Amino acid sequence: MSAPLITVLNGGTQTTVQDSGRPGYRHLGIPRSGAADRLSFAIANHLVGNEWATPALECALGGLHLRFERKTLIAISGAQMWAQVQGMNVDTNRAVEVEAGDILTLSYARAGCRSYIAVAGGLQATEFLESVSTYLPASLGGIEGRALKAGDTLYSLNAVSQGARTLPTGYAPHLSGHAVLRASSGPEFDLLSAESRRYLFTTPFIATPATDRMGSRLRGDRIATDKSFAMTSSPLLPGTLQCPPDGRPILALADGHCTGGYARGLHVIQADQWLLGQIAPGMKISFRRCFDAEAPDILQTRNAVWSTLIPDFSF
Amino acid sequence: MNDLHPDIRAYGDHAVLVEWGADGFDADISDRVHALAARLRKKKAFIEVMPGYDSLVASFDGAQMNAASARRRIKDAIVREARSETAVDGRLVEIPVSYGGADGPDLYAMADRIGKSPEAVLALHTGRDYRVCMMGFIPGFAFLSDVDPLLQHPRHATPRAVVPAGSVGIANWQTGIYGLESPGGWQIIGRTDVAMFDADRDRPFYVEAGDRIRFVAQ
């Protein structure tokens, strides 16, 4: 093995190695995992000349300190975090050269939740079912299946890099303290009370501290099912809002459980699922109703815009 | 809704839900769910094919397929399935279980409530083979078919923060095995030392949906 590329000085709140995930195994209880915000992850990789799905770091909420042991090209995308190299501010959404010995620090997330740090050539990590995505509950993938901690060393994957690239002005996704997610009604939408059905698409919710890669517990107007509704455990997808009897819905994210026993109230459209990865505790969440006929057009337009810039990328 | 004509409807913009709607456990419907899952998986047109007890969810990439054609493909597979004589008869897997004590903290209370001895509860639980109906919610968690009516108990009102890996539990008519340590609300009556999920093993999943399970008291 060659010399390490990165030494972790502080792992931050929760930093993991992620790629595009391991789809196709939910029937075995294995969630897709992968970058919670697929778009920002792809942008970071693109800027350093990598293929978009190359393994990179996902840093939730900040606090990450890294020392580079060799000269390399990096890019940071996603949540708005104050990033510095050797104490000097560096731009996000731009490729930056770092020298051997340089220290990168990410402070806290001012808007959004997760930053992606890509390095030219990608990062080595443990593979499970064709993906190196870290899935913390089962200690799969990544670096020993866990979040990074001080003293960890990371190695380059030495994948092909095309060199620094730029993001055209206006392309960087704008993240604010209010995420508006377009969604369609879920399978059990009609079993919610009439009042709840109205609330779901009109009143904002707040993401509680019970927010991680698995899901986000929301606070807001209580969403109740009609009468005493008991459901058999059933298959569940990321982006589904489950509505348990206590009235506080749970939004399933990238590492979300593969089955659930609560009413599936609504489901975020494919084109907006990347934004689920930027939900931070305290953030305001609104759902806008998206009708069946519009969703394919939204997805097609979004895919067309981004795949022109980032080869092979799709939402 | 009946066996041949389940309800097929949208689950968001990139998945379809097929629902037979059984009242409790229905072995015949469970067979149909798994036969359809096997057929859809063979065709590789869907990203996730997730069988449930009396339903199935198939997700797709909205850029590759639209909802109408997804529904058509599923309808077509159901009709073909009904014509063929696919018998779903998975492997029979024996699972050794240590019942009661620290491994099964809810066994004695359950026996008390139904006025039976712990041995009788154990005999009822090991007295029939179960079908693995669904895997999830965590890796290796096996959702099994129905328990004896006497054993049917609701989940705990407040879930335990930690249920050890291998725990065997009951929730209403369902019984199941926890693949990994996790929080959980099921009535825990025993525990197996068999690792239901081990990423380092050639076959990470000890059982798969469609298999049958026989519990053997240790």
XYZ file of C-alpha atoms in Angstrom:
533
model
C 0.000 0.000 0.000
C 1.267 3.479 -0.884
C 1.608 6.331 1.578
C -1.578 7.703 3.139
C -3.267 10.658 1.455
C -5.139 12.026 4.455
C -4.804 11.867 8.229
C -7.980 12.597 10.176
C -7.311 15.065 13.012
C -10.957 15.370 14.067
C -13.825 13.327 12.603
C -16.407 16.024 13.279
C -20.033 15.291 14.120
C -20.288 12.374 11.704
C -18.084 11.914 8.648
C -18.367 8.800 6.502
C -17.114 7.523 3.145
C -19.968 7.350 0.632
C -20.519 6.580 -3.033
C -23.709 6.225 -5.072
C -24.943 3.444 -2.780
C -25.989 -0.197 -3.101
C -29.454 -0.281 -4.667
C -31.306 -3.554 -5.204
C -30.966 -5.179 -1.759
C -33.845 -3.700 0.200
C -35.664 -7.059 0.158
C -32.776 -8.353 2.316
C -32.995 -5.441 4.723
C -30.035 -3.574 3.208
C -30.832 0.081 2.498
C -29.345 1.812 -0.523
C -27.201 4.121 1.645
C -24.746 6.197 -0.413
C -24.417 9.976 -0.432
C -27.519 11.343 1.285
C -27.370 14.331 -1.089
C -26.490 12.705 -4.396
C -26.298 16.015 -6.284
C -23.767 17.812 -4.062
C -21.707 14.598 -3.907
C -21.664 14.433 -7.730
C -20.703 18.107 -7.999
C -17.729 17.690 -5.630
C -16.453 14.705 -7.639
C -17.008 16.469 -10.955
C -14.987 19.524 -9.852
C -11.891 17.418 -9.105
C -12.226 15.585 -12.423
C -13.598 12.313 -11.006
C -16.478 10.262 -12.329
C -19.486 11.430 -10.326
C -19.938 8.252 -8.257
C -16.312 8.050 -6.983
C -15.993 7.434 -3.194
C -15.775 10.730 -1.269
C -16.316 12.028 2.273
C -19.699 13.077 3.613
C -19.433 15.382 6.624
C -22.625 16.019 8.588
C -22.942 19.305 10.513
C -19.196 20.085 10.434
C -16.268 19.864 12.829
C -14.046 17.908 10.433
C -10.253 18.520 10.480
C -8.071 16.746 7.911
C -4.346 16.885 7.176
C -3.246 16.136 3.626
C -0.068 14.077 3.446
C 0.465 14.688 -0.261
C -0.297 17.400 -2.785
C -3.749 16.832 -4.279
C -6.851 18.479 -5.698
C -9.986 18.738 -3.540
C -13.474 20.229 -3.815
C -16.158 20.865 -1.208
C -19.844 20.998 -2.056
C -23.180 20.749 -0.260
C -24.032 22.397 3.067
C -22.762 25.913 3.644
C -19.847 25.377 5.999
C -17.017 27.767 6.643
C -14.046 25.931 5.099
C -10.394 26.878 5.638
C -7.069 25.494 4.442
C -4.153 26.552 6.654
C -6.430 29.168 8.211
C -7.301 30.755 4.877
C -10.880 30.692 3.655
C -11.515 28.501 0.638
C -14.496 28.613 -1.677
C -16.952 25.778 -1.882
C -18.028 24.447 -5.277
C -14.540 25.049 -6.670
C -11.493 22.790 -7.147
C -8.678 23.749 -4.750
C -5.074 22.515 -4.696
C -3.707 21.490 -1.313
C -0.075 20.823 -0.431
C 1.445 18.090 1.739
C 0.941 19.131 5.380
C -2.033 21.423 4.680
C -4.852 21.253 7.209
C -8.483 21.561 6.102
C -11.078 22.571 8.692
C -14.827 22.635 8.254
C -16.785 24.592 10.851
C -20.530 24.148 11.422
C -23.268 23.984 8.787
C -24.922 27.411 8.456
C -27.437 26.091 5.937
C -28.046 22.507 4.952
C -26.578 19.525 6.779
C -23.947 17.643 4.769
C -20.790 18.700 2.954
C -19.016 16.467 0.459
C -15.232 16.528 0.220
C -13.987 14.901 -2.965
C -10.306 14.314 -3.769
C -8.940 13.739 -7.265
C -8.688 9.957 -7.759
C -11.170 9.136 -4.984
C -10.738 7.306 -1.664
C -10.189 3.659 -0.787
C -12.726 1.951 1.465
C -14.203 -1.467 2.218
C -16.610 -2.803 -0.367
C -19.795 -4.715 0.408
C -22.304 -5.629 -2.318
C -20.527 -3.537 -4.980
C -20.450 -0.342 -2.929
C -18.144 1.238 -0.351
C -20.969 3.291 1.205
C -20.816 3.358 4.974
C -23.958 1.963 6.615
C -23.447 2.629 10.316
C -26.199 0.435 11.889
C -24.649 -2.744 10.398
C -21.018 -1.492 10.295
C -20.848 -1.983 6.526
C -18.519 -0.390 3.958
C -16.433 2.735 4.492
C -13.662 2.707 7.079
C -14.480 -0.286 9.327
C -18.153 0.525 8.798
C -17.969 3.503 11.151
C -17.678 7.278 11.188
C -14.159 8.711 10.904
C -12.231 9.465 14.074
C -8.974 11.205 14.933
C -5.970 9.151 13.851
C -7.627 7.440 10.877
C -5.609 7.414 7.679
C -7.242 7.474 4.256
C -5.666 6.222 1.029
C -6.173 7.280 -2.549
C -8.147 4.970 -4.822
C -5.973 6.236 -7.707
C -8.982 6.335 -10.016
C -8.696 8.354 -13.236
C -9.101 12.098 -12.732
C -9.539 14.577 -15.589
C -8.109 17.472 -13.563
C -9.879 20.538 -12.181
C -13.245 21.499 -13.644
C -15.552 24.393 -12.878
C -19.230 24.774 -12.126
C -20.976 27.364 -14.310
C -22.350 30.386 -12.423
C -25.777 29.776 -10.965
C -25.510 25.994 -10.916
C -24.625 25.499 -7.244
C -27.817 24.435 -5.444
C -28.989 27.120 -3.044
C -29.632 25.760 0.434
C -31.574 27.724 3.025
C -33.108 26.996 6.417
C -36.336 25.959 4.716
C -36.497 22.870 2.503
C -39.458 22.625 0.170
C -39.929 19.057 -0.999
C -42.297 18.127 -3.792
C -44.198 14.978 -2.929
C -47.120 12.848 -4.021
C -49.608 11.203 -1.709
C -48.425 7.903 -0.245
C -50.244 4.547 -0.251
C -52.061 5.227 3.045
C -52.732 8.948 2.466
C -56.493 8.343 2.346
C -56.408 6.698 5.787
C -55.216 9.934 7.418
C -57.813 12.173 8.993
C -59.244 14.884 6.730
C -57.503 17.541 8.813
C -54.158 15.724 8.565
C -54.458 15.401 4.817
C -54.847 19.167 4.591
C -51.997 19.896 7.030
C -49.510 17.685 5.219
C -49.272 19.894 2.169
C -49.955 23.284 3.751
C -48.193 23.656 7.102
C -44.436 23.575 7.632
C -42.767 21.045 9.935
C -39.538 21.382 11.903
C -36.853 18.668 11.793
C -36.167 17.603 15.409
C -32.736 16.602 16.812
C -33.823 13.006 16.051
C -32.429 13.464 12.540
C -29.728 11.268 11.042
C -29.000 9.277 7.882
C -31.862 6.890 8.696
C -34.606 9.435 9.056
C -35.882 12.665 10.442
C -38.535 12.933 13.121
C -40.675 16.013 12.363
C -42.563 18.342 14.673
C -45.593 20.329 13.609
C -49.323 19.943 13.426
C -50.141 16.447 14.583
C -50.807 14.085 11.723
C -53.270 11.416 12.797
C -54.759 8.372 11.144
C -58.519 7.885 11.125
C -59.909 5.641 13.890
C -57.610 2.964 15.289
C -55.559 2.074 12.259
C -53.284 -0.968 12.600
C -50.970 -1.815 9.766
C -48.960 -4.939 8.997
C -45.252 -4.176 8.512
C -44.837 -3.315 4.839
C -42.044 -2.337 2.422
C -40.797 1.225 2.757
C -38.684 3.507 0.535
C -36.447 6.508 1.320
C -38.392 9.736 0.944
C -41.569 8.323 2.475
C -43.192 10.200 5.354
C -44.468 7.651 7.879
C -47.262 8.770 10.189
C -47.240 6.926 13.551
C -50.120 7.176 16.061
C -48.255 9.715 18.234
C -48.807 12.287 15.485
C -45.137 13.089 14.804
C -44.214 11.914 11.320
C -40.889 10.348 10.368
C -39.271 11.068 7.018
C -37.198 8.083 5.837
C -33.745 8.974 4.442
C -30.910 7.155 2.605
C -30.263 4.635 5.422
C -33.963 4.329 6.295
C -35.506 1.025 7.392
C -36.642 -1.231 4.557
C -40.010 -1.921 6.180
C -42.336 0.112 8.335
C -45.522 -0.418 10.274
C -47.020 3.060 10.011
C -49.200 4.787 7.436
C -47.118 5.941 4.459
C -48.584 9.451 4.192
C -46.602 10.925 1.349
C -43.567 10.253 -0.800
C -40.990 12.784 -2.024
C -40.527 12.745 -5.806
C -37.348 11.264 -7.295
C -36.095 14.653 -8.557
C -36.163 16.142 -5.019
C -34.723 13.198 -3.054
C -31.210 14.690 -3.047
C -32.496 17.496 -0.820
C -33.448 14.953 1.898
C -29.703 14.742 2.615
C -29.585 18.413 3.564
C -32.194 18.242 6.329
C -30.546 19.428 9.549
C -32.130 19.538 13.028
C -34.102 22.765 13.403
C -34.727 23.149 9.706
C -38.168 24.017 8.379
C -39.650 21.402 6.024
C -42.630 21.953 3.733
C -44.226 19.508 1.364
C -45.716 20.723 -1.890
C -48.143 18.463 -3.647
C -46.851 17.166 -6.947
C -49.410 15.518 -9.191
C -48.671 12.282 -11.046
C -48.615 14.010 -14.419
C -45.955 16.610 -13.479
C -43.378 14.386 -11.796
C -41.935 12.787 -14.969
C -41.462 16.224 -16.584
C -39.721 17.629 -13.510
C -37.371 14.640 -13.427
C -36.645 14.778 -17.155
C -35.855 18.510 -17.040
C -33.614 18.183 -13.977
C -31.795 15.166 -15.429
C -31.258 16.981 -18.733
C -29.750 20.044 -17.038
C -27.358 18.120 -14.803
C -26.346 15.278 -17.110
C -25.230 17.847 -19.690
C -22.763 19.109 -17.110
C -21.929 15.881 -15.234
C -21.688 12.863 -17.560
C -23.950 9.913 -16.641
C -25.434 11.696 -13.634
C -29.123 11.261 -12.948
C -31.304 11.889 -9.931
C -59.327 -7.188 -4.500
C -58.870 -10.908 -4.691
C -56.027 -13.354 -5.269
C -55.800 -12.858 -9.001
C -56.557 -9.175 -9.126
C -54.594 -7.345 -6.460
C -54.839 -3.585 -6.218
C -51.987 -2.027 -8.223
C -51.347 1.625 -7.453
C -48.702 4.314 -7.393
C -46.299 4.614 -4.472
C -44.968 8.080 -5.232
C -43.621 8.864 -8.704
C -41.040 6.064 -8.921
C -42.584 2.958 -7.349
C -45.667 0.804 -7.581
C -47.496 -0.921 -4.740
C -49.248 -4.232 -5.372
C -51.664 -5.024 -2.573
C -53.686 -8.187 -2.047
C -54.996 -7.013 1.332
C -55.105 -10.106 3.554
C -56.826 -10.014 6.932
C -54.055 -11.492 9.087
C -51.740 -14.041 7.495
C -52.791 -15.781 4.299
C -50.395 -18.505 3.073
C -51.883 -18.503 -0.410
C -51.401 -14.744 -0.834
C -47.877 -15.017 0.596
C -47.081 -17.599 -2.140
C -48.376 -15.203 -4.786
C -46.311 -12.314 -3.392
C -43.110 -14.359 -3.573
C -43.859 -15.831 -6.986
C -44.405 -12.301 -8.344
C -41.261 -11.017 -6.610
C -39.177 -13.824 -8.155
C -40.578 -13.137 -11.626
C -40.035 -9.360 -11.413
C -36.523 -9.788 -10.076
C -35.609 -12.134 -12.933
C -36.636 -9.454 -15.443
C -34.317 -6.884 -13.816
C -36.499 -3.979 -14.968
C -37.029 -2.695 -11.430
C -34.456 -1.314 -8.979
C -35.947 -2.715 -5.776
C -38.444 -5.571 -5.633
C -39.633 -5.726 -2.032
C -42.080 -8.446 -0.993
C -44.240 -7.878 2.074
C -46.797 -10.103 3.818
C -49.709 -9.303 1.542
C -48.168 -6.658 -0.700
C -45.157 -5.919 -2.872
C -43.353 -2.676 -3.694
C -41.324 -2.352 -6.898
C -39.298 0.829 -7.435
C -37.939 2.070 -10.746
C -35.971 4.951 -12.219
C -38.536 7.459 -13.449
C -36.145 8.421 -16.253
C -36.161 4.854 -17.601
C -39.764 3.829 -17.068
C -43.045 5.613 -16.436
C -45.682 4.651 -13.916
C -48.130 3.396 -16.535
C -45.621 1.008 -18.103
C -44.470 -0.147 -14.649
C -48.058 -1.003 -13.832
C -48.495 -2.789 -17.152
C -45.384 -4.904 -16.602
C -46.614 -5.934 -13.174
C -50.116 -6.735 -14.394
C -48.590 -8.825 -17.152
C -46.369 -10.708 -14.677
C -49.368 -11.411 -12.432
C -51.396 -12.854 -15.317
C -48.474 -15.041 -16.433
C -47.875 -16.140 -12.879
C -51.496 -17.189 -12.468
C -51.175 -19.405 -15.569
C -47.988 -21.100 -14.429
C -47.775 -23.562 -11.596
C -44.892 -21.991 -9.718
C -44.613 -23.633 -6.354
C -42.770 -21.451 -3.849
C -41.068 -23.975 -1.638
C -37.901 -22.499 -0.168
C -35.275 -24.325 1.858
C -36.165 -25.594 5.320
C -33.776 -23.992 7.818
C -33.555 -25.093 11.461
C -32.880 -22.332 13.985
C -31.771 -23.395 17.488
C -33.335 -21.120 20.114
C -32.716 -20.696 23.800
C -36.162 -19.787 25.198
C -36.878 -17.772 28.355
C -34.511 -16.333 30.952
C -32.304 -13.434 29.876
C -32.624 -14.594 26.249
C -36.419 -14.413 26.300
C -37.426 -11.816 28.919
C -41.105 -11.752 27.883
C -41.701 -15.526 27.898
C -42.883 -15.883 31.518
C -45.233 -12.889 31.428
C -46.709 -14.218 28.207
C -47.200 -17.683 29.726
C -48.897 -16.084 32.768
C -51.270 -14.056 30.616
C -52.518 -17.098 28.702
C -52.533 -19.350 31.767
C -50.033 -21.840 30.369
C -46.631 -23.041 31.510
C -43.526 -21.583 29.815
C -42.927 -25.071 28.417
C -46.345 -24.998 26.766
C -45.585 -21.603 25.155
C -42.298 -22.981 23.894
C -44.077 -26.073 22.519
C -46.615 -23.881 20.713
C -43.878 -21.729 19.178
C -41.748 -24.673 18.000
C -44.841 -26.664 17.012
C -45.122 -25.329 13.471
C -42.894 -24.352 10.560
C -42.879 -20.730 9.471
C -42.435 -19.065 6.098
C -39.924 -16.186 5.797
C -42.351 -13.623 4.379
C -40.172 -10.529 4.344
C -36.670 -9.350 5.291
C -35.866 -5.932 6.794
C -36.338 -3.539 8.637
C -32.634 -3.983 9.443
C -30.219 -6.374 7.693
C -31.131 -9.973 8.430
C -34.394 -9.278 10.279
C -36.726 -12.130 9.280
C -40.473 -11.473 9.353
C -42.155 -14.881 9.613
C -45.670 -16.194 9.091
C -48.352 -16.469 11.750
C -48.029 -17.909 15.248
C -50.578 -20.052 17.086
C -53.586 -17.845 18.012
C -52.815 -18.346 21.725
C -49.396 -16.728 21.269
C -50.652 -13.579 19.571
C -49.528 -10.615 21.657
C -49.320 -6.907 20.838
C -46.006 -5.053 20.736
C -44.784 -3.319 23.902
C -46.299 0.161 24.208
C -42.788 1.554 24.619
C -40.135 -0.196 22.552
C -36.953 -1.438 24.250
C -33.911 0.702 23.458
C -31.810 -2.396 22.806
C -32.904 -5.821 21.600
C -29.899 -8.166 21.150
C -29.095 -9.738 17.771
C -30.736 -13.141 17.327
C -33.725 -12.313 19.545
C -36.907 -14.168 18.613
C -40.064 -12.150 19.126
C -43.793 -11.936 18.607
C -45.843 -8.936 17.433
C -49.563 -9.697 17.120
C -49.738 -12.681 14.735
C -46.210 -12.180 13.405
C -43.100 -13.824 14.740
C -39.595 -12.803 13.729
C -35.859 -12.846 14.365
C -33.765 -9.717 14.963
C -30.795 -9.783 12.565
C -28.771 -7.193 14.450
C -28.936 -5.469 17.803
C -31.489 -2.682 17.488
C -34.303 -0.921 19.314
C -37.535 -2.904 19.124
C -41.017 -3.375 20.541
C -41.651 -7.077 19.943
C -42.366 -9.541 22.790
C -39.028 -11.342 23.120
C -39.354 -15.035 24.025
C -35.941 -16.427 23.070
C -32.673 -15.915 21.261
C -30.591 -17.819 18.722
C -26.789 -17.811 18.467
C -27.044 -18.146 14.693
C -25.856 -14.921 13.044
C -28.751 -13.985 10.767
C -26.499 -11.442 9.067
C -22.722 -11.545 8.757
C -21.138 -9.348 6.086
C -17.908 -11.392 6.200
C -19.609 -14.712 5.495
C -19.834 -16.045 1.903
C -23.589 -16.027 2.306
C -24.193 -12.917 4.444
C -27.901 -13.664 4.889
C -28.673 -16.874 6.783
C -32.203 -17.025 5.390
C -34.020 -15.347 2.514
C -37.645 -14.527 1.826
C -39.416 -17.681 0.696
C -37.411 -20.010 2.987
C -39.161 -21.983 5.722
C -37.985 -21.970 9.319
C -38.256 -24.538 12.083
C -37.372 -23.384 15.603
C -35.650 -26.008 17.745
C -35.514 -25.461 21.536
C -31.979 -25.672 22.906
